[in-house]
XYZ file of C-alpha atoms in Angstrom:
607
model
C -40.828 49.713 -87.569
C -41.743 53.294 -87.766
C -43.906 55.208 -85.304
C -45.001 53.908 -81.771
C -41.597 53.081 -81.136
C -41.530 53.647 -77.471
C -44.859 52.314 -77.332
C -44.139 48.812 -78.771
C -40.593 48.455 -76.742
C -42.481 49.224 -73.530
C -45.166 46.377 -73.866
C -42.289 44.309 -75.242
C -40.259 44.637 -72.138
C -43.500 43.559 -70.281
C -43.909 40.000 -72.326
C -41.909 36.896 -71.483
C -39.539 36.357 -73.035
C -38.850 39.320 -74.520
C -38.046 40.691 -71.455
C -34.863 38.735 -70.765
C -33.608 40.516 -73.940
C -30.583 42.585 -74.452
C -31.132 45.818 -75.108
C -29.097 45.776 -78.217
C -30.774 42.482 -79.060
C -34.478 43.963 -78.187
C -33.843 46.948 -81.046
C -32.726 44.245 -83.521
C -36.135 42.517 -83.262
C -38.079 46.107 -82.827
C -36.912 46.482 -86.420
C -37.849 43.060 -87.422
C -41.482 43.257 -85.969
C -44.517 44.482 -88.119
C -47.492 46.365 -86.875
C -50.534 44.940 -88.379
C -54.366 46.665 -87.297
C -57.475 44.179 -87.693
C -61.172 45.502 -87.764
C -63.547 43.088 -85.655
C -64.518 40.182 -87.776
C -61.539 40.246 -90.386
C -59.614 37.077 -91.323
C -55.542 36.944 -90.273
C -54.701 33.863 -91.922
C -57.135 30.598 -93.232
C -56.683 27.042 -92.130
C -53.292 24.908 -94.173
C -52.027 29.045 -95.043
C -48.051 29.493 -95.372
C -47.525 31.617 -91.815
C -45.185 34.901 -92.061
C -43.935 34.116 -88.507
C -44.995 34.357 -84.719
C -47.796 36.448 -84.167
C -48.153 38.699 -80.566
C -51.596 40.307 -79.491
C -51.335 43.842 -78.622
C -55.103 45.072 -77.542
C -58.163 42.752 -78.676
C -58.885 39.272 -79.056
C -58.637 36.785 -81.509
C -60.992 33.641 -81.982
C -58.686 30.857 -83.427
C -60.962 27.753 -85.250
C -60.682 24.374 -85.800
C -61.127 23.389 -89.685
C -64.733 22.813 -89.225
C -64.795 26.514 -88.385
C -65.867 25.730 -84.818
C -63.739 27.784 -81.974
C -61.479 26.373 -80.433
C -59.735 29.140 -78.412
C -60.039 32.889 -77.492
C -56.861 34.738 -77.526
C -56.194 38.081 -75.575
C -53.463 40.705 -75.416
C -49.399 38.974 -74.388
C -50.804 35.907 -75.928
C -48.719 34.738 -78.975
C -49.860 32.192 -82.131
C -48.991 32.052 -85.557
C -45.604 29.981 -86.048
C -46.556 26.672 -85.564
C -44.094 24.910 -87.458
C -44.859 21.475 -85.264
C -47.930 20.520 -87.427
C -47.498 21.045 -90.870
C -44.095 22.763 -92.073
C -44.995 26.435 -91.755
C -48.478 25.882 -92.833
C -51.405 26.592 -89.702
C -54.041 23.736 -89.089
C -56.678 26.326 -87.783
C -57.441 29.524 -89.095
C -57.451 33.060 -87.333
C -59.704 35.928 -87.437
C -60.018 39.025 -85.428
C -63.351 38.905 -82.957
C -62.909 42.352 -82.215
C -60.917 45.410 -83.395
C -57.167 44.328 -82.856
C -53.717 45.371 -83.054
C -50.707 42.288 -83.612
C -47.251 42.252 -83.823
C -46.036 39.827 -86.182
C -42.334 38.686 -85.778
C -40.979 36.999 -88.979
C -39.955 33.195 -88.979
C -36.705 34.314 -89.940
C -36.109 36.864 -87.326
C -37.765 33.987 -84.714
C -35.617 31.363 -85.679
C -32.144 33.592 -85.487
C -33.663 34.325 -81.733
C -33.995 30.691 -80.935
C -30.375 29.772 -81.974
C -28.983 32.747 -80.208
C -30.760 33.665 -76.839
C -31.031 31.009 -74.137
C -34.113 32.382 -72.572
C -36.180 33.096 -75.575
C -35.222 29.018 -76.483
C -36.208 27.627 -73.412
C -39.467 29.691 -73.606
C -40.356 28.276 -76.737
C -38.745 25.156 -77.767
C -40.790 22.983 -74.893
C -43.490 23.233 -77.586
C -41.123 22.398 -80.263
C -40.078 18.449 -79.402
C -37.415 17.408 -81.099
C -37.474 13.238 -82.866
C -33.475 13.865 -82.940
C -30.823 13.718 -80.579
C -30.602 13.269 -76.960
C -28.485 15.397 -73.901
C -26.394 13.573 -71.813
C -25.034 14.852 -68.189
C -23.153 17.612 -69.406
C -25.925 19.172 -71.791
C -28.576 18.702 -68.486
C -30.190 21.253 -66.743
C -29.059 21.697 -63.776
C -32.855 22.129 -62.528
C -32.728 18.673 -63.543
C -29.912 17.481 -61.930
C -30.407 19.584 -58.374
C -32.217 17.812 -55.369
C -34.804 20.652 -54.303
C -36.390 21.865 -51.591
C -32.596 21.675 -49.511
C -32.091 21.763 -46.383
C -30.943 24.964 -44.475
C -31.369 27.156 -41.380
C -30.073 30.911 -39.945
C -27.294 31.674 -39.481
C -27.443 32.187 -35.884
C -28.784 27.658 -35.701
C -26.403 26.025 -33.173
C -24.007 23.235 -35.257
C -24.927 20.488 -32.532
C -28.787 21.238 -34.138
C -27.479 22.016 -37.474
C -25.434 18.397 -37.396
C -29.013 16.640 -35.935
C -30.421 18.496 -39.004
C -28.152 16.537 -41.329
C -28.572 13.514 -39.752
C -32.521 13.844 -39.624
C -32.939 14.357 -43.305
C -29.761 12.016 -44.413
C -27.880 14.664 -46.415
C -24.683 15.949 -46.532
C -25.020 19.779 -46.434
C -27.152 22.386 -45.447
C -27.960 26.111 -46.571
C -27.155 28.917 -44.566
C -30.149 31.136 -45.436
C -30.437 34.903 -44.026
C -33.573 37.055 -45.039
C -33.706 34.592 -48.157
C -30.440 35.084 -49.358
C -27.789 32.040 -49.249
C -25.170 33.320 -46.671
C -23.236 30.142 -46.616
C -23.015 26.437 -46.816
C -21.776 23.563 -43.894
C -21.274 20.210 -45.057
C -20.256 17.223 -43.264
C -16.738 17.787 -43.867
C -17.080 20.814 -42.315
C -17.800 19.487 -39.011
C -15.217 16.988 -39.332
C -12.577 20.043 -40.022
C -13.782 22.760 -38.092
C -15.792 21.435 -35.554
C -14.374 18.346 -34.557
C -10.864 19.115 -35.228
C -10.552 22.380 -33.496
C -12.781 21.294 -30.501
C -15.678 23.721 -30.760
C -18.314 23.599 -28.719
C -21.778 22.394 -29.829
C -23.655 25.849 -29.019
C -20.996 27.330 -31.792
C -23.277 29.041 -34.516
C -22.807 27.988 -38.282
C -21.703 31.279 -39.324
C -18.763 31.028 -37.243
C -17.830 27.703 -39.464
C -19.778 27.709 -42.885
C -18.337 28.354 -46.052
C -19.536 31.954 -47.069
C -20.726 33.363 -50.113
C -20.327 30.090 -52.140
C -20.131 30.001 -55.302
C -23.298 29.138 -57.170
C -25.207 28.757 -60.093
C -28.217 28.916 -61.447
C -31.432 26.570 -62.278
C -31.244 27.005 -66.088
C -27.342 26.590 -66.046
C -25.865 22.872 -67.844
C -24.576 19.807 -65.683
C -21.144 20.774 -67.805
C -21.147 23.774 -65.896
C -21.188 21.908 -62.548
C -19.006 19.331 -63.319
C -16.194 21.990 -64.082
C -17.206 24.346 -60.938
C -16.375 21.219 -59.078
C -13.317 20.411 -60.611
C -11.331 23.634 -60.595
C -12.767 24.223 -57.011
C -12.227 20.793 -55.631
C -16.064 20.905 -54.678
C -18.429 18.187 -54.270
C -21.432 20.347 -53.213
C -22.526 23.272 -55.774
C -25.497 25.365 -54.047
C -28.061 26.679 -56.671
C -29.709 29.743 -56.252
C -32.148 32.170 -58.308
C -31.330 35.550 -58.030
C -29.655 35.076 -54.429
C -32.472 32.866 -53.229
C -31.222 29.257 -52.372
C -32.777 27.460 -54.658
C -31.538 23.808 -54.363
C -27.884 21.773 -54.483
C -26.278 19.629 -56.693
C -23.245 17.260 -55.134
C -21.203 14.596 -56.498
C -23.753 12.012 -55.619
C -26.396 13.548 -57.404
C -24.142 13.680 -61.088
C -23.352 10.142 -60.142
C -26.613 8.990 -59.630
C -27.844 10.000 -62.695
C -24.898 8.546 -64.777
C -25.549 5.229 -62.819
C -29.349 5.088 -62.867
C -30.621 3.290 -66.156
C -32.960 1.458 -67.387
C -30.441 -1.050 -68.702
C -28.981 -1.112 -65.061
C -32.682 -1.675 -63.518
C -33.068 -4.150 -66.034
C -29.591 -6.332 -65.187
C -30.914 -6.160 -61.607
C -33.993 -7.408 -61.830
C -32.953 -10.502 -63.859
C -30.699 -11.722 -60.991
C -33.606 -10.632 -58.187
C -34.241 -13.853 -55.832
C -36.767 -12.515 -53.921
C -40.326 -10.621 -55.032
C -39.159 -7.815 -52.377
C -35.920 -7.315 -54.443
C -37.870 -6.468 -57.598
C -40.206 -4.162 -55.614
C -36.599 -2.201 -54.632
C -35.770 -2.459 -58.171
C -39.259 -1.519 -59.411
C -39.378 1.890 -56.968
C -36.023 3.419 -59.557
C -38.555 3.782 -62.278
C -40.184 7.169 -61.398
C -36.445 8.648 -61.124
C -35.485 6.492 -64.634
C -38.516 8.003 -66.175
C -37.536 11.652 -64.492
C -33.970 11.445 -65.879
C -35.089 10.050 -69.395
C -36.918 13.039 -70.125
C -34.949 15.364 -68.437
C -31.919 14.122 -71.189
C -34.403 14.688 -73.996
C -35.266 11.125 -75.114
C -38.051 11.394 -77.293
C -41.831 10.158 -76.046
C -41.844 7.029 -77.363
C -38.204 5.941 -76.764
C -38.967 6.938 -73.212
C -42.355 4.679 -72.957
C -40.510 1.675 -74.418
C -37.436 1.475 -71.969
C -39.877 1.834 -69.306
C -41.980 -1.163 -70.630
C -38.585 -2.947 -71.112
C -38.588 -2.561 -67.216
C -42.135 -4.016 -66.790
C -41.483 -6.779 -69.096
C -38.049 -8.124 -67.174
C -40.349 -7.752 -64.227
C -43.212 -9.746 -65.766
C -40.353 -12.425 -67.167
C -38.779 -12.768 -63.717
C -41.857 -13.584 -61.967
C -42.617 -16.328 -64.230
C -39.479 -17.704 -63.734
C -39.970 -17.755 -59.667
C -43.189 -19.322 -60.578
C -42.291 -22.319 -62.171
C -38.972 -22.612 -59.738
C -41.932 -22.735 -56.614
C -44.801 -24.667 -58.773
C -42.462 -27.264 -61.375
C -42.499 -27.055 -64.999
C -46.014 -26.083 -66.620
C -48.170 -29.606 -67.688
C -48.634 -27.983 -71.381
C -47.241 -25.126 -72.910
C -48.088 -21.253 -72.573
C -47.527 -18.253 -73.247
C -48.063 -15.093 -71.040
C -48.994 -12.099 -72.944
C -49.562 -8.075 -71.935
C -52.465 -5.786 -73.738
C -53.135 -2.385 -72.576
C -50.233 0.017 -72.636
C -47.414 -2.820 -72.014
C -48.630 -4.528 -74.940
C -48.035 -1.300 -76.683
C -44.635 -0.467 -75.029
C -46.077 2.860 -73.876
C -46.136 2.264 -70.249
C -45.244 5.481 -68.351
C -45.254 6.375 -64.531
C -48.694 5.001 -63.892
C -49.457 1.562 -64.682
C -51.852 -1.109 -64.089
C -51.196 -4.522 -65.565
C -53.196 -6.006 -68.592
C -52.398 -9.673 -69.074
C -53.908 -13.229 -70.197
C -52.284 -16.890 -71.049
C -52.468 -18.849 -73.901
C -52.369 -22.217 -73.530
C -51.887 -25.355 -75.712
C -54.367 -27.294 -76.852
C -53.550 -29.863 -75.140
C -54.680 -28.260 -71.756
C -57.347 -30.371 -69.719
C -59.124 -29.169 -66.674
C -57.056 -30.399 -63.813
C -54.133 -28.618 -65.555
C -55.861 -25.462 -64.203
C -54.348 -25.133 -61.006
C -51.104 -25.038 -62.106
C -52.166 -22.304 -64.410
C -54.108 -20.344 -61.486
C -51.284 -20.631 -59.262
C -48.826 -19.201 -61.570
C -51.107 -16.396 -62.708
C -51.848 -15.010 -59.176
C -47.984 -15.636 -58.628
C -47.327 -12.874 -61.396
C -50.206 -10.907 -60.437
C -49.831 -10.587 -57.298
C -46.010 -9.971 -57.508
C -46.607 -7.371 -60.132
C -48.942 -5.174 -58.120
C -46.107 -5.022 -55.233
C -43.881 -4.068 -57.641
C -46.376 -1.025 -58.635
C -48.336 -2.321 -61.714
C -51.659 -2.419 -59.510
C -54.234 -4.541 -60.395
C -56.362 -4.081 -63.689
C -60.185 -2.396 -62.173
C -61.682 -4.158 -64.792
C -60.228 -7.399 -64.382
C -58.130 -7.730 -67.391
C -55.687 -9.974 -65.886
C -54.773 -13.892 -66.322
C -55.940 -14.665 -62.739
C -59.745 -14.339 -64.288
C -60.318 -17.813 -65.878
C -61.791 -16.101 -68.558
C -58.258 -14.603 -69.836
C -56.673 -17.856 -69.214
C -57.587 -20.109 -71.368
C -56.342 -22.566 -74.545
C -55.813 -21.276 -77.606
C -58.709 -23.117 -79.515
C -60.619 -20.775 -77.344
C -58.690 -17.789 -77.730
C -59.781 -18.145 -81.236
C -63.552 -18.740 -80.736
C -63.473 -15.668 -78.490
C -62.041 -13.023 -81.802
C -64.321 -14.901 -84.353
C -67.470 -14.245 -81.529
C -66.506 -10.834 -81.082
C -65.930 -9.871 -84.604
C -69.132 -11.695 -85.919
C -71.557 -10.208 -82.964
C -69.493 -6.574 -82.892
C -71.922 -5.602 -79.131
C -70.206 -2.991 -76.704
C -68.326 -5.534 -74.604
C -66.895 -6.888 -78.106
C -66.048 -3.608 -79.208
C -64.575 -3.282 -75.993
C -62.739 -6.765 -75.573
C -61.377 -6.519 -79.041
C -60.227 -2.980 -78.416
C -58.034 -4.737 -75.501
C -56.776 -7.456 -77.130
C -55.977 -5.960 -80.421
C -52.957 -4.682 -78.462
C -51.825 -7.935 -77.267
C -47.703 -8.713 -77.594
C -46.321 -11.714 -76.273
C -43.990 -11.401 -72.972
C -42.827 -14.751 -72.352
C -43.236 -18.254 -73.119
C -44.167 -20.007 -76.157
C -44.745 -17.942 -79.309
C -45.800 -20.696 -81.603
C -49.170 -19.936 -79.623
C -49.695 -16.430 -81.039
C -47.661 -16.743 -84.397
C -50.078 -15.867 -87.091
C -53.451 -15.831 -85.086
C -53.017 -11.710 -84.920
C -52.976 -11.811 -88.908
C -55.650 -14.007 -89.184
C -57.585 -11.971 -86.815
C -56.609 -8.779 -88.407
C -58.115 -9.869 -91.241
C -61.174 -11.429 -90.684
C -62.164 -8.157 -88.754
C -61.070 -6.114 -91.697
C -63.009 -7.942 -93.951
C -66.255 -7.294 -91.840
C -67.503 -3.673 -92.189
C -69.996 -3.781 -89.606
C -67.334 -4.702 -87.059
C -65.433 -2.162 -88.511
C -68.073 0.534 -88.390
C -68.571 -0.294 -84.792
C -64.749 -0.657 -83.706
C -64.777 3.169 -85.230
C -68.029 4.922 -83.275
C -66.286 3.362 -80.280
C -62.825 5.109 -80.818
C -64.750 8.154 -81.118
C -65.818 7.899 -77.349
C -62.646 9.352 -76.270
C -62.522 13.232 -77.227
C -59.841 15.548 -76.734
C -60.825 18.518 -73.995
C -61.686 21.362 -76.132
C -64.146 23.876 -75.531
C -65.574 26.674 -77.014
C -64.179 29.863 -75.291
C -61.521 29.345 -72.866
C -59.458 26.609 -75.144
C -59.117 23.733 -72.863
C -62.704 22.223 -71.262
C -61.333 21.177 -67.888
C -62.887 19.540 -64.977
C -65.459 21.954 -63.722
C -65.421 20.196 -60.043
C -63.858 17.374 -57.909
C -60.347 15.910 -56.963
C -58.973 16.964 -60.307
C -61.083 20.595 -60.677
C -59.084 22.692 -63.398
C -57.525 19.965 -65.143
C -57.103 17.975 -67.761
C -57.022 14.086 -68.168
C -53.970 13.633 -70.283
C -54.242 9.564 -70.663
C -58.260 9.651 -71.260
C -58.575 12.848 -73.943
C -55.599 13.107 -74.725
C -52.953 10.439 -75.685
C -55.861 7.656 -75.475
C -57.898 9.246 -78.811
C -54.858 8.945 -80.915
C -54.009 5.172 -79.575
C -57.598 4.948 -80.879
C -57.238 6.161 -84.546
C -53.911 3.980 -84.238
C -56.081 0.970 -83.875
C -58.438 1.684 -86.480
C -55.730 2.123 -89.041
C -54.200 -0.851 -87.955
C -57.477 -2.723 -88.408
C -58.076 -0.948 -91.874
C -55.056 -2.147 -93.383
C -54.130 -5.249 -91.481
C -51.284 -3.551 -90.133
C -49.579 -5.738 -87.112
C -47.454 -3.191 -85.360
C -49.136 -3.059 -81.697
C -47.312 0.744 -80.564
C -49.462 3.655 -81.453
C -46.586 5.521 -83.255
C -45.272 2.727 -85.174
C -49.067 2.132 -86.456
C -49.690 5.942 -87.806
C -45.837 5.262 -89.964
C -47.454 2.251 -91.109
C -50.683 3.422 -91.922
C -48.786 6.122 -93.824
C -46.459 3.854 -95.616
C -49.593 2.057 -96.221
C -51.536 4.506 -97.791
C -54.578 4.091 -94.970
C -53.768 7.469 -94.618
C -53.130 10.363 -96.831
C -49.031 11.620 -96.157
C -49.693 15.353 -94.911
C -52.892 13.903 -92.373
C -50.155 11.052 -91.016
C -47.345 14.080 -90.728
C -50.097 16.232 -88.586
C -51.055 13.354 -86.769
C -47.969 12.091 -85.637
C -46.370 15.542 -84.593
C -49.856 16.353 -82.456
C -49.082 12.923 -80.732
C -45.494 13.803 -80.029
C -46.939 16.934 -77.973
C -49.367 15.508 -76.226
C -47.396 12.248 -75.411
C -44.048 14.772 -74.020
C -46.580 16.962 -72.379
C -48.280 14.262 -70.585
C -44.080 12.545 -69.753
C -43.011 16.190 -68.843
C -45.810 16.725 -66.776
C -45.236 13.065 -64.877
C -41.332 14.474 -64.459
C -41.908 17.144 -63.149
C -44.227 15.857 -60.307
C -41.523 12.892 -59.670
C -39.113 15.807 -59.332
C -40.904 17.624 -56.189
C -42.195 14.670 -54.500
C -45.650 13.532 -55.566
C -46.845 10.758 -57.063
C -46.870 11.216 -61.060
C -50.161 11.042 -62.731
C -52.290 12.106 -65.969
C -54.126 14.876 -64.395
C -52.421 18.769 -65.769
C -53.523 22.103 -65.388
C -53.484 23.968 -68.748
C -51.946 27.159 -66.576
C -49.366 25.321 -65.841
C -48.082 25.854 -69.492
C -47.200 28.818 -70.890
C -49.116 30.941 -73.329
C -47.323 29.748 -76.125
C -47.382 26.099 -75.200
C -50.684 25.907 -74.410
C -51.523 27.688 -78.095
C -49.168 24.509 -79.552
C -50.984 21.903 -77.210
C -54.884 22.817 -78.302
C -53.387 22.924 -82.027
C -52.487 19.007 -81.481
C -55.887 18.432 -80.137
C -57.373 19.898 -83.074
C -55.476 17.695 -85.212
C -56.652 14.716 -83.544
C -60.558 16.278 -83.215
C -60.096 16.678 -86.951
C -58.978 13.188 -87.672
C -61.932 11.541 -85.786
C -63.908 13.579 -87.513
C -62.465 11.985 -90.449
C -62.536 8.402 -89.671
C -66.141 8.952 -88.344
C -67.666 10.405 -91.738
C -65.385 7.263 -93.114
C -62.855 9.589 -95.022
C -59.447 8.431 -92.487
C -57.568 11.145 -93.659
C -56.455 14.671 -93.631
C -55.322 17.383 -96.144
């Protein structure tokens, strides 16, 4: 590296992660780095340029663009960019230039990539940006931040065990902390009052330090489930205490590792098919924030993740209908329930409304209605007690409208196709996504082709379909990267579902309209569109991968409020993120900005 040595290894030591660095390891990448000195105004690499490696501001900022050379972000000193391997293979989908006089560190891809295989801390910084399509963790491979119950229980040591034991009892657990200025001091657990308290008589004014366990054991947040399973076994344990630099952090017991082994959607699924009752499915139903929490904790990809949890609103959806004809008789004519929206996707995550219509036979007649009406508020009204609230804009088979036979059906897609207004444009947007849950298919078999294709064929409809997908735009601004909410409940946000994962399901349903494509999940449209040719190879590839971050951020995001408590929903603060993920996040959103910018000068592709 040369001169300014000292210099560089001081600000290093001052940037996470290269702070949690060895120092033998730290003067291995000191050598690797390169200085590099900017002037104000001078370029650092061009939009689709091969990147050198991971690039860390020193002094100065740096304006990063979007390939319409409009800003995107505005990049200060500790703030890294440059290796951005998630969007096109080493090659940058913005371009960088120097807005005033700066001085970068540039750490070489191969030098970065030897530092993500060996050091644990430098990985975890980095590789939440990096999703992998690949593999999945099971118990053993989990953090045990993801395994721990937090926020535990615990009191000082001086706490009587008669209000210790109420303690327990209060909050239904089986241990508690034994905290003293911050540090964990000991552990009781409910064995311990059988053994020591009960057994040897002691009176209930005794204080816990007389009888807790001191100076467990421990371990640490970022530690693996492998390492609690075998702290347990060689210490005959079933409560681990977890702690973070002495501070008592959280606990994992034996319950928790076999909750998570037990907890499934599979499992959900078995017991919802054998529910009698609509309050057994709602018990059933409340497991899904802590399946969702677990599925992403074990690495499952976005989209695998979505679809079990779907699977879970479509056994739901199936077993209500089934209650409904036990309580109302066989239907008069046949039908055929269907979801739109996000079920009919599969990419139903922690928050859910229900989209959903019946098609019925031809043979329907009027008084055959209030069968029909019965059995739809049946399932609608059993699905929002489950959680899948009602639909605010009354997309739902308990409106007449959305119940109806399928001669009808039809007249409504040749209407909206032939007059393309904004409640067509919007209506077709809806049903477009429509997959059949239950009942008889013969009733949608080949009306989604034929529909495909008459709207394909008509380019006015399919000029409007497009300036309506281009309503949605993802939350970029000019200076400070993200354009948040400015005011309100959700002040210093931003909306996930609406501007982020919803303009891609867009440009999913264009392409899918373009070339007749009949695949009704957003991901599986963009690999046919590819395969298809609607869209050029490298813009599908940059596409896809800016999806895959924004859909894990938004899942990780929903985990991680299920995890402390609160009620998941789209609504994230960019400074939540690091500096690095948040560089990797507004790259995907200038993917997708790019892509609408595409479709909407009537190119549809990219590179």
């Amino acid at each position: 590296m040369g001169h300014d040595l000292t210099g560089i290894r001081s600000f290093l030591q001052s940037v996470h992660p290269y702070d949690s660095l060895s120092e033998d390891t730290l003067d291995t990448v000191l050598d690797g780095f390169q200085i590099l000195n900017f002037p104000a105004g001078e370029p650092i690499y061009d939009l689709d340029e091969q990147l050198a490696g991971l690039y860390l501001i020193v002094s100065g900022e740096v304006a990063i663009t979007d390939p319409n050379g409009v800003q995107v972000s505005a990049l200060g000193p500790r703030n890294s960019f440059g290796e951005r391997g998630l969007l096109r293979e080493g090659r940058s989908v913005t371009a960088a230039r120097a807005r005033t006089e700066s001085k970068l560190l540039l750490l070489p891809a191969d030098v970065f990539e030897r530092l993500m295989d060996k050091e644990r801390a430098f990985a975890r910084y980095f590789d939440r940006a990096r999703p992998k399509r690949a593999g999945t963790a099971d118990l053993a491979e989990m953090r045990v931040s993801d395994l721990m119950a937090p926020n535990p229980l615990s009191c000082p040591p001086e706490t009587s065990v008669q209000a210790a034991a109420a303690m327990l009892r209060d909050a239904r657990v089986s241990s508690i902390g034994v905290v003293e200025d911050t540090r964990l001091a000991g552990i009781l657990t409910t064995r311990d009052f059988t053994t020591k308290v009960l057994a040897e008589g002691l009176p209930g004014e005794t204080p816990v330090s007389q009888v807790m366990t001191r100076d467990p054991h421990s371990l640490g947040p970022n530690d693996l489930g492998s390492d609690v399973l075998q702290m347990m076994l060689e210490r005959k344990i079933g409560h681990v205490p977890i702690t973070d630099s002495g501070r008592f952090k959280g606990i994992v017991t034996q319950t928790d590792l076999t909750r998570h082994q037990a907890i499934s959607s599979a499992v959900v699924i078995g017991d919802i098919a054998h529910a009698e009752t609509v309050e057994e499915l709602t018990g059933y139903t409340k497991l899904i924030p802590q399946v969702l929490a677990q599925l992403v904790a074990t690495g499952k990809p976005h989209d695998v993740v979505t679809r079990l949890i779907t699977d879970i609103g479509d056994a739901v959806t199936r077993r209500l209908l089934k209650m409904a004809e036990d309580e109302l008789g066989a239907p008069p004519v046949p039908y055929l329930w269907l979801a739109c929206g996000s079920q009919g996707r599969r990419e139903q995550t922690g928050v859910s409304d229900q989209d959903n219509c019946l098609f019925l036979h031809d043979d329907f007649r009027p008084e055959h209605d209030t069968y029909f009406a019965a059995l739809a508020k049946f399932v609608s009204d059993g699905l929002d007690a489950c959680g899948y609230f009602y639909c605010p804009g009354d997309m739902m088979a308990t409106n007449p409208r959305w119940r109806q036979p399928l001669r009808v059906w039809r007249d409504y897609f040749s209407g909206w196709v032939a007059k393309p207004d904004n409640e067509a444009q919007m209506l077709a947007s809806v049903m477009f996504d429509l997959r059949p849950i239950s009942g008889d298919d013969d009733l949608f078999t080949g009306l989604q082709a034929e529909t495909l294709a008459m709207a394909s064929r008509n380019s006015i409809f399919v000029g409007h379909m497009v300036s309506n997908s281009l309503k949605h735009v993802p939350p970029l601004s000019l200076l400070r990267g993200f354009a948040t909410f400015r005011s309100g409940e959700h002040k210093n946000t931003i909306d996930l579902k609406h501007n982020g994962v919803v303009p891609v399901v867009d440009l999913g349903r264009i392409y899918a309209l373009q070339g007749r494509l009949e695949p009704a999940n957003t991901r599986a449209r963009l690999l046919a569109a590819r395969d298809r040719g609607v869209i050029s190879e490298t813009g599908a590839k940059d596409l896809i991968d800016a999806y895959d971050l924004i859909a894990h951020t938004r899942l990780e995001h929903q985990a991680h409020q299920i995890k402390h408590g609160q009620k998941p929903d789209n609504f994230m603060a960019p400074t939540s993120l690091s500096d690095f993920e948040r560089g990797h996040l507004r790259d995907a959103f200038v993917v997708v900005r790019t892509m609408q910018s595409a479709i909407g000068q009537g190119r549809g592709t990219l590179g």
